[in-house]
Amino acid sequence: MAQLLKALICSYLQTLERALEAGGVVLIENLEESVDPVLGPLLGREVIKKGRFIKIGDRECEYNPKFRLILHTKLANPHYQPELQAQATLINFTVTRDGLEDQLLAAVVSMERPDLEKLKSDLTKQQNGFKITLKTLEDNLLSRLSSASGNFLGDTALVESLEITKQTAAEVEEKVQEAKVTEVKINEAREYYRPAAARASLLYFIMNDLSRIHPMYQFSLKAFSIVFQKAVERAAPSENLKERVTNLIDSITFSVYQYTTRGLFECDKLTYLAQLTFQILLMNQEVDAAELDFLLRLPVESGTPSPVEFLSHQAWGIIKALSSLEQFCNLDRDIEGSSKSWKKFVESECPEKEKFPQEWKNKTALQRLCMMRAMRPDRMTYAMRDFVEEKLGSKYVVGRALDFASSFEESGPATPMFFILSPGVDPLKDVENQGKKLGYTFNNRNFHNVSLGQGQEVVAEAALDLASKKGHWVILQNIHLVAKWLSTLEKKLEELSEDSHPEFRVFISAEPAPSPEGHIIPQGILENSIKITNEPPMGMHANLHKALDNFTQDTLEMCSRETEFKSILFALCYFHAVVAERRKFGPQGWNRSYPFNTGDLTISVNVLYNFLEANTKVPYDDLRYLFGEIMYGGHITDDWDRRLCRTYLEEFIKPEMLEGELYLAPGFLLPGHMDYSSYHQYIDMELPPESPYLYGLHPNAEIGFLTQTSEKLFRTVLELQPRDSQAGDGIGTTREEKVKALLEEILERVTDEFNIPDLMAKVEERTPYIVVAFQECERMNILTREIQRSLKELQLGLKGELTMTSDMENLQNALFLDTVPESWAGRAYPSTAGLAVWFLDLLNRVKELETWTTDFTMPSTVWLTGFFNPQSFLTAIMQSMARKNEWPLDQMALQCDVTKKNREELRSPPREGVYVHGLFMEGARWDTQAGVIAEARLKDLTPAMPVMFLKAISADKQDCRSVYSCPVYKTCQRGPTYIWTFNLKTKENPSKWVLAGVALLLQI
């Protein structure tokens, strides 16, 4: 009899010792990556006292040679010590897609046709029985024959045994043939249900891969099987078998979709839906794999400028690459020839709802997606929703959240509910409301709420023990704060999952880690739980109502200075909604993401009440300081974000608000004296429709945000594609061949290192600029050396001359997925580009450096983007001036004048200072004629700046009138890529550009 033990349970050693003496079989479940050292002597078979004893802990246990030990882990890709691999036989029991399909087929047939499945099961047992009988008879016969001596024909028993064996073998053969006929009939009947099992198997593997998007997305096969079973029971009945199978497929797909999406963040739901739709269509052979590969990768044919003004050079490069596919032949010519109709299509507000011009409207849905992604990437999230709706049905894109009560029904003592927290949301109100309905409250002493933190672990364990016996509910809040206790919690929940009171329930909440490396929630807790995400409402309308919902009519009447209190309270609600929702615009919204929550708003209102009661005049400056630097500013870590927060408050909270003329946004006047319900009505009636204008941003911010969202979506779906497949059927080249070709191309084109000693020999005086040049050459050498080393190593690995390491595998994946490998990015400069574009940019940087280091004369205009460290070059401008005029460096500043010239018009460098080019403006544009910042043009997201003249001046001579202090960043990720501040002239109030998130970027 095999003993089943769990590695998580403390008393397993006693059972192990007894089994070792008795010669039993022990299976230890759920091992982590580290094996208990106590098992070391056992695994190493370290016998003592003439092989009769093995030491377990401090006890010497008698060793029975019949003892067998089986270890089991749930980890998908465990890394054990090398000696363990030598001591134990490793067997991979990970389920495969075909294997799971067969298991699910058996499950669906046993539910749909129990008679068939029983017959199949009996047949299998019968076949195995026959094989055992034959084997026994053969062994018996062989044994007698080997022991017979002399004339064995005289051995009557032997002859009789031979006869019986022959007779039995004939009978068995006859029954085997009968069984084979029956089995064919059974299999034929079962095969009708295979499409449903195949779909379910596919759905499980898509769901299982989601952990690659976020480590919180862990699902178990056990939980999936229950969902599958319920979906089969829920499927619409039908007498027609074909129709019934279609109903089964539909019910299984939708049930798994609902089960999965309730635990996904809003931003990942469409990614999951896209992967689901593409994989189903690929399985049904309804899409061309080459076209899908194009859509996900989006190759660009570089070097061809766009001949039409409504498409960017980037978009035209994609169209040229698309035209090389057979189905899109002549697309580029057609756009040039019929530019009027194409312009109308491309510039329409919702092109995904329009028909493509000419015969292109007759293309398949996937082909239309390819063209749409080339021309209007910002509309791809909407186009993708339409595609899913067309292929799977509208119920997949409606986006109704499952109500808490229906999710609660699926929970049990062994199935906790796990809330993945988002800033500004408290999901535990749902639990409390459900508890009240069912009689679980604090007052009834059957509802325990433990907020975890230092010293609370003991309280939580006591609550769990009591609740499991009495059938109470336990809430464990913020378990991410007690990292060291989580493995104990996992063991505890596993122990309590058996033999607990049937009404016992556990509700857990935790914040997701900011990065996958910081993820600490054990797999066992996540897999066994029902995961639910609760996110704040989307859009200004919902956020403003939600902010106001924190107050009541009583709140509005509590202050003696009602008019001022109400006006500032409403402005604060609008401010709260703006700062919370501005996050969606990415780095152009906030450089970093901050967890602003309703607590900030309610405390600010309490502060407002206290200050108004204590002062005769409204202390606007004090209030703005408290709100902007302490209540909300307490979260803010970036100086530019602090400026933004301060500017919003300066615009929203000022004396003019009491005169009834303060606009919180274009077309939205601050309301006057009203009661509570009227404020809600005012929002419904007067708030303009959702647009970036409500936040002080330009509409381009939304285009940029939507484009980045769609880029991320397709990048993630590409990474989720099955690894073992060829690069799509019919594409021709395998994954390995693609990588080899790219590897050889990069090795051929990457340049040799700069010879630093030779370069130094050319130089007489090491000026600040020459020091910068040497530093840049050294950094470039480190990068190119790593590129060559890692590629040559991978080349040997692919040839089989070196063992493939995890670093080599990561490099191979990066090359295949067109991403910059980690080891290169760590030695390079910040960049958001894919590998192909990044490598071309690298060659341009090398070329620029080579030109500069030929004779070390300053170029007529410097490509500022080309530096690893642009700050060092900008500092060198000041150092040169400081040395020349003997000025103190700390009292100097850079003056930035934007010229009216392009780089081609400049032939020589200026006598003092430097001309620089290669900068782009985001959030606005530069009006060259007027020489000031101006409103951006629609769809021109990052217009190029003219050449800029940078000159070092004494800090006290800076002209700070009518200028906007514009931050300069290396990439559109902003935040940590900040390098300098340029003062740019403006006719408008600088606050307009602060709210619009205007910045200069070195790369786009």
Coordinates of C-alpha atoms in Angstrom, one line a residue, residues 1 31 60 69 78 96 158 284 445 548 591 667 669 837 891:
M1 CA 0.0 0.0 0.0
L31 CA 8.0 19.6 -3.4
E60 CA 18.9 5.3 12.7
L69 CA 10.3 6.7 -2.6
P78 CA 12.0 23.3 -11.6
T96 CA 0.6 17.5 -23.3
L158 CA 4.1 -30.5 -18.9
N284 CA -9.8 25.1 -37.5
R445 CA -18.4 36.6 15.8
L548 CA -18.4 62.6 -5.3
N591 CA 6.3 59.9 -15.5
G667 CA -16.8 73.5 -21.8
L669 CA -17.7 75.3 -15.7
V837 CA 15.4 49.1 -35.9
Q891 CA 27.0 79.2 -11.7

